[in-house]
mmCIF file of C-alpha atoms and ligand atoms in Angstrom:
data_model
loop_
_atom_site.group_PDB
_atom_site.id
_atom_site.type_symbol
_atom_site.label_atom_id
_atom_site.label_comp_id
_atom_site.label_asym_id
_atom_site.label_seq_id
_atom_site.Cartn_x
_atom_site.Cartn_y
_atom_site.Cartn_z
ATOM 1 C CA MET M 48 0.000 0.000 0.000
ATOM 2 C CA LYS M 49 1.290 3.482 -0.860
ATOM 3 C CA ARG M 50 2.322 5.538 2.149
ATOM 4 C CA VAL M 51 1.037 9.062 1.652
ATOM 5 C CA GLY M 52 2.365 11.742 3.968
ATOM 6 C CA VAL M 53 -0.028 14.509 4.964
ATOM 7 C CA LEU M 54 1.691 17.614 6.315
ATOM 8 C CA SER M 55 -0.071 18.083 9.659
ATOM 9 C CA LEU M 56 1.110 21.393 11.090
ATOM 10 C CA GLN M 57 -2.076 23.351 10.392
ATOM 11 C CA GLY M 58 -5.189 23.202 8.220
ATOM 12 C CA ASP M 59 -7.479 20.364 7.157
ATOM 13 C CA PHE M 60 -4.988 17.489 7.300
ATOM 14 C CA ALA M 61 -7.461 15.125 8.983
ATOM 15 C CA ALA M 62 -9.849 15.329 5.995
ATOM 16 C CA HIS M 63 -6.930 14.545 3.664
ATOM 17 C CA GLY M 64 -6.025 11.532 5.767
ATOM 18 C CA ALA M 65 -9.555 10.188 5.379
ATOM 19 C CA ALA M 66 -9.514 10.916 1.623
ATOM 20 C CA VAL M 67 -6.212 9.037 1.239
ATOM 21 C CA GLU M 68 -7.798 6.033 2.963
ATOM 22 C CA ARG M 69 -10.856 6.207 0.674
ATOM 23 C CA ALA M 70 -8.511 6.235 -2.324
ATOM 24 C CA GLY M 71 -6.721 3.115 -1.052
ATOM 25 C CA GLY M 72 -3.563 4.627 0.458
ATOM 26 C CA GLU M 73 -2.095 4.675 3.939
ATOM 27 C CA PRO M 74 -1.945 8.183 5.431
ATOM 28 C CA VAL M 75 1.073 9.221 7.496
ATOM 29 C CA PHE M 76 0.613 12.465 9.436
ATOM 30 C CA VAL M 77 3.911 14.302 8.987
ATOM 31 C CA ARG M 78 5.079 16.775 11.632
ATOM 32 C CA GLN M 79 8.831 16.225 11.622
ATOM 33 C CA ARG M 80 11.426 16.018 8.895
ATOM 34 C CA GLU M 81 12.502 12.504 9.958
ATOM 35 C CA GLN M 82 9.135 11.220 8.733
ATOM 36 C CA LEU M 83 9.819 12.302 5.157
ATOM 37 C CA GLY M 84 12.104 9.319 4.657
ATOM 38 C CA GLY M 85 9.288 6.806 5.073
ATOM 39 C CA ILE M 86 6.687 8.106 2.616
ATOM 40 C CA ASP M 87 6.109 7.782 -1.144
ATOM 41 C CA GLY M 88 4.539 11.217 -1.612
ATOM 42 C CA LEU M 89 3.210 14.137 0.402
ATOM 43 C CA ILE M 90 0.020 16.186 0.571
ATOM 44 C CA ILE M 91 0.210 19.812 1.708
ATOM 45 C CA PRO M 92 -3.332 20.630 2.834
ATOM 46 C CA GLY M 93 -5.428 23.784 2.731
ATOM 47 C CA GLY M 94 -5.385 26.161 5.661
ATOM 48 C CA GLU M 95 -3.590 29.460 5.959
ATOM 49 C CA SER M 96 -0.385 29.580 3.960
ATOM 50 C CA THR M 97 1.156 32.414 6.020
ATOM 51 C CA THR M 98 0.666 30.470 9.252
ATOM 52 C CA MET M 99 1.921 27.280 7.630
ATOM 53 C CA LEU M 100 5.051 29.087 6.439
ATOM 54 C CA LYS M 101 5.798 30.243 9.982
ATOM 55 C CA LEU M 102 5.368 26.713 11.316
ATOM 56 C CA LEU M 103 7.506 25.254 8.514
ATOM 57 C CA HIS M 104 10.340 27.586 9.501
ATOM 58 C CA TYR M 105 9.846 26.846 13.187
ATOM 59 C CA GLU M 106 10.044 23.101 12.554
ATOM 60 C CA GLY M 107 13.003 23.455 10.175
ATOM 61 C CA LEU M 108 10.969 21.904 7.381
ATOM 62 C CA MET M 109 11.362 24.422 4.524
ATOM 63 C CA GLU M 110 14.514 22.990 2.951
ATOM 64 C CA PRO M 111 13.639 19.331 3.702
ATOM 65 C CA LEU M 112 10.260 19.803 1.956
ATOM 66 C CA ALA M 113 11.835 21.529 -1.049
ATOM 67 C CA GLU M 114 14.378 18.712 -1.253
ATOM 68 C CA PHE M 115 11.635 16.059 -0.926
ATOM 69 C CA GLY M 116 9.778 17.731 -3.804
ATOM 70 C CA ARG M 117 12.817 17.543 -6.043
ATOM 71 C CA HIS M 118 12.534 13.738 -5.975
ATOM 72 C CA LYS M 119 9.036 12.741 -4.896
ATOM 73 C CA PRO M 120 5.475 13.828 -5.762
ATOM 74 C CA ILE M 121 3.695 16.481 -3.719
ATOM 75 C CA PHE M 122 -0.008 17.352 -3.979
ATOM 76 C CA GLY M 123 -0.879 20.819 -2.707
ATOM 77 C CA THR M 124 -4.451 21.954 -2.154
ATOM 78 C CA CYS M 125 -5.326 25.632 -1.795
ATOM 79 C CA ALA M 126 -2.833 26.953 0.812
ATOM 80 C CA GLY M 127 -0.706 23.938 -0.145
ATOM 81 C CA ALA M 128 -0.784 25.029 -3.804
ATOM 82 C CA ILE M 129 0.265 28.525 -2.714
ATOM 83 C CA LEU M 130 3.242 27.073 -0.847
ATOM 84 C CA MET M 131 4.309 25.034 -3.890
ATOM 85 C CA ALA M 132 4.181 27.923 -6.392
ATOM 86 C CA THR M 133 7.219 29.686 -7.792
ATOM 87 C CA LYS M 134 5.529 33.079 -7.393
ATOM 88 C CA VAL M 135 2.919 34.309 -4.903
ATOM 89 C CA CYS M 136 1.220 37.675 -4.939
ATOM 90 C CA SER M 137 -1.441 39.607 -3.050
ATOM 91 C CA PRO M 138 0.583 39.889 -0.945
ATOM 92 C CA GLU M 139 3.937 38.532 -2.056
ATOM 93 C CA GLN M 140 5.125 35.656 0.056
ATOM 94 C CA GLU M 141 7.921 33.130 0.252
ATOM 95 C CA SER M 142 7.237 29.679 -1.192
ATOM 96 C CA LEU M 143 8.857 26.339 -1.940
ATOM 97 C CA GLY M 144 9.085 27.054 -5.685
ATOM 98 C CA LEU M 145 8.289 23.500 -6.768
ATOM 99 C CA VAL M 146 5.643 24.186 -9.421
ATOM 100 C CA ASP M 147 6.033 26.823 -12.122
ATOM 101 C CA ILE M 148 2.860 28.810 -11.413
ATOM 102 C CA ALA M 149 2.079 32.322 -10.256
ATOM 103 C CA VAL M 150 -0.787 32.429 -7.762
ATOM 104 C CA GLU M 151 -2.835 35.308 -6.487
ATOM 105 C CA ARG M 152 -4.063 34.687 -2.954
ATOM 106 C CA ASN M 153 -7.703 35.206 -1.972
ATOM 107 C CA ALA M 154 -8.335 36.161 -5.567
ATOM 108 C CA TYR M 155 -12.101 35.653 -5.712
ATOM 109 C CA GLY M 156 -12.612 38.624 -3.395
ATOM 110 C CA ARG M 157 -14.840 39.010 -0.369
ATOM 111 C CA GLN M 158 -18.265 38.728 -1.949
ATOM 112 C CA ILE M 159 -17.903 35.218 -3.259
ATOM 113 C CA ASP M 160 -14.873 34.066 -1.367
ATOM 114 C CA SER M 161 -16.215 30.571 -0.698
ATOM 115 C CA ARG M 162 -18.585 28.347 -2.674
ATOM 116 C CA VAL M 163 -19.352 24.813 -3.784
ATOM 117 C CA THR M 164 -19.778 24.322 -7.503
ATOM 118 C CA GLU M 165 -19.674 21.637 -10.165
ATOM 119 C CA ILE M 166 -16.909 21.750 -12.719
ATOM 120 C CA GLU M 167 -16.290 19.819 -15.896
ATOM 121 C CA PRO M 168 -12.882 18.145 -15.701
ATOM 122 C CA ASP M 169 -10.679 17.753 -18.754
ATOM 123 C CA PRO M 170 -11.390 14.472 -20.614
ATOM 124 C CA GLU M 171 -7.873 13.343 -19.716
ATOM 125 C CA PHE M 172 -8.757 13.503 -16.006
ATOM 126 C CA GLU M 173 -11.835 11.348 -16.629
ATOM 127 C CA LYS M 174 -9.842 8.897 -18.719
ATOM 128 C CA ARG M 175 -7.242 8.471 -15.980
ATOM 129 C CA THR M 176 -9.812 8.193 -13.168
ATOM 130 C CA ALA M 177 -13.524 7.790 -13.913
ATOM 131 C CA PRO M 178 -16.082 9.842 -15.835
ATOM 132 C CA GLY M 179 -18.258 12.519 -14.251
ATOM 133 C CA LYS M 180 -18.265 16.127 -13.109
ATOM 134 C CA LEU M 181 -16.215 17.234 -10.127
ATOM 135 C CA GLU M 182 -17.719 18.908 -7.098
ATOM 136 C CA ALA M 183 -15.351 21.754 -6.261
ATOM 137 C CA VAL M 184 -15.292 23.378 -2.827
ATOM 138 C CA PHE M 185 -13.518 26.747 -2.872
ATOM 139 C CA ILE M 186 -12.578 28.384 0.443
ATOM 140 C CA ARG M 187 -10.823 31.752 0.134
ATOM 141 C CA ALA M 188 -9.087 30.199 -2.830
ATOM 142 C CA PRO M 189 -6.188 31.565 -4.850
ATOM 143 C CA ILE M 190 -6.266 31.875 -8.647
ATOM 144 C CA ILE M 191 -3.498 30.405 -10.758
ATOM 145 C CA ARG M 192 -2.557 33.306 -13.039
ATOM 146 C CA ASP M 193 0.326 31.862 -15.007
ATOM 147 C CA ALA M 194 1.309 28.283 -15.519
ATOM 148 C CA GLY M 195 4.593 27.108 -17.008
ATOM 149 C CA LYS M 196 4.618 25.370 -20.392
ATOM 150 C CA GLY M 197 5.324 21.939 -18.972
ATOM 151 C CA SER M 198 2.111 21.807 -16.952
ATOM 152 C CA LYS M 199 -1.175 20.132 -17.819
ATOM 153 C CA VAL M 200 -4.489 21.685 -16.789
ATOM 154 C CA LEU M 201 -6.885 18.934 -15.671
ATOM 155 C CA ALA M 202 -9.803 21.188 -14.689
ATOM 156 C CA ARG M 203 -10.791 24.834 -14.988
ATOM 157 C CA TYR M 204 -13.309 27.086 -13.297
ATOM 158 C CA LYS M 205 -14.368 30.266 -15.115
ATOM 159 C CA GLY M 206 -11.428 29.779 -17.459
ATOM 160 C CA ASP M 207 -8.729 29.597 -14.787
ATOM 161 C CA PRO M 208 -6.849 26.382 -13.989
ATOM 162 C CA VAL M 209 -8.006 24.839 -10.696
ATOM 163 C CA LEU M 210 -6.404 21.400 -11.015
ATOM 164 C CA LEU M 211 -2.987 21.247 -12.596
ATOM 165 C CA GLU M 212 -0.358 18.588 -13.025
ATOM 166 C CA ALA M 213 3.268 19.648 -13.325
ATOM 167 C CA GLY M 214 5.576 16.691 -13.761
ATOM 168 C CA ARG M 215 5.455 14.625 -10.588
ATOM 169 C CA HIS M 216 3.427 17.262 -8.724
ATOM 170 C CA LEU M 217 -0.259 18.086 -8.546
ATOM 171 C CA VAL M 218 -1.960 21.273 -7.328
ATOM 172 C CA ALA M 219 -5.620 22.120 -6.760
ATOM 173 C CA THR M 220 -7.096 25.453 -5.697
ATOM 174 C CA PHE M 221 -10.241 23.691 -4.433
ATOM 175 C CA HIS M 222 -10.663 21.048 -1.717
ATOM 176 C CA PRO M 223 -11.213 17.530 -3.110
ATOM 177 C CA GLU M 224 -10.737 16.120 0.409
ATOM 178 C CA LEU M 225 -14.055 17.672 1.461
ATOM 179 C CA THR M 226 -16.267 15.687 -0.912
ATOM 180 C CA GLY M 227 -16.971 11.982 -1.162
ATOM 181 C CA ASP M 228 -15.356 11.857 -4.614
ATOM 182 C CA SER M 229 -11.869 10.405 -4.194
ATOM 183 C CA ARG M 230 -10.793 10.602 -7.865
ATOM 184 C CA VAL M 231 -8.302 13.448 -7.352
ATOM 185 C CA HIS M 232 -6.605 11.590 -4.502
ATOM 186 C CA ALA M 233 -6.692 8.401 -6.573
ATOM 187 C CA LEU M 234 -4.947 10.261 -9.404
ATOM 188 C CA PHE M 235 -2.249 11.421 -6.985
ATOM 189 C CA LEU M 236 -1.782 7.875 -5.696
ATOM 190 C CA GLU M 237 -1.261 6.755 -9.315
ATOM 191 C CA LYS M 238 1.697 9.123 -9.512
ATOM 192 C CA LEU M 239 3.518 7.591 -6.524
HETATM 193 N N1 LIG R 58 -6.617 31.954 1.812
HETATM 194 C C1 LIG R 58 -5.665 30.969 2.240
HETATM 195 C C2 LIG R 58 -4.236 31.445 1.989
HETATM 196 O O1 LIG R 58 -4.039 32.435 1.353
HETATM 197 C C3 LIG R 58 -5.911 29.640 1.535
HETATM 198 C C4 LIG R 58 -7.270 29.121 1.885
HETATM 199 C C5 LIG R 58 -7.380 27.630 1.888
HETATM 200 O O2 LIG R 58 -6.400 26.890 1.953
HETATM 201 N N2 LIG R 58 -8.603 27.167 1.878
HETATM 202 O O3 LIG R 58 -3.321 30.836 2.430
#
């Protein structure tokens, strides 16, 4: 069984653990760098990226995570996607620089900052998982403004990428761990 680390410093790591189990993996709740040696891939959950950054520094995990990502797959959702980006704005913020995307934090504004909606995934996503629309939960989500040439957009919302694969990594600006649909986690497990 694939051992999937879930970074558990802050945010909705428990929901990711349950989603990993539903997708057929074994979740490992990662709080210390020593644990990175025993996992096949890592999920960085949603939460508050600024707070997570502080905790990552406090735990001495910034460089170990960046190094892990140079060899193994990481799946970042929402705040996790922000941490994985090469460029963060609104406001500018440090990041791990693992995925060639520019993200604008809290980009949907105050009026509609959170919502649940159905999106049509790219046919490639359905081919690699199973057919059907995706329920997308957005919570103070960022928008991916620029994506590097090597990346593959697997779903869009209002024209902007919301699920993107970049080499071994995967990022989502919505929260697939909060629905009963485990296809996005299953796709990540396929990459391990
Ligand atoms: N707004 C948060 C941030 O900027 C992300 C929200 C989330 O992860 N649901 O870090």
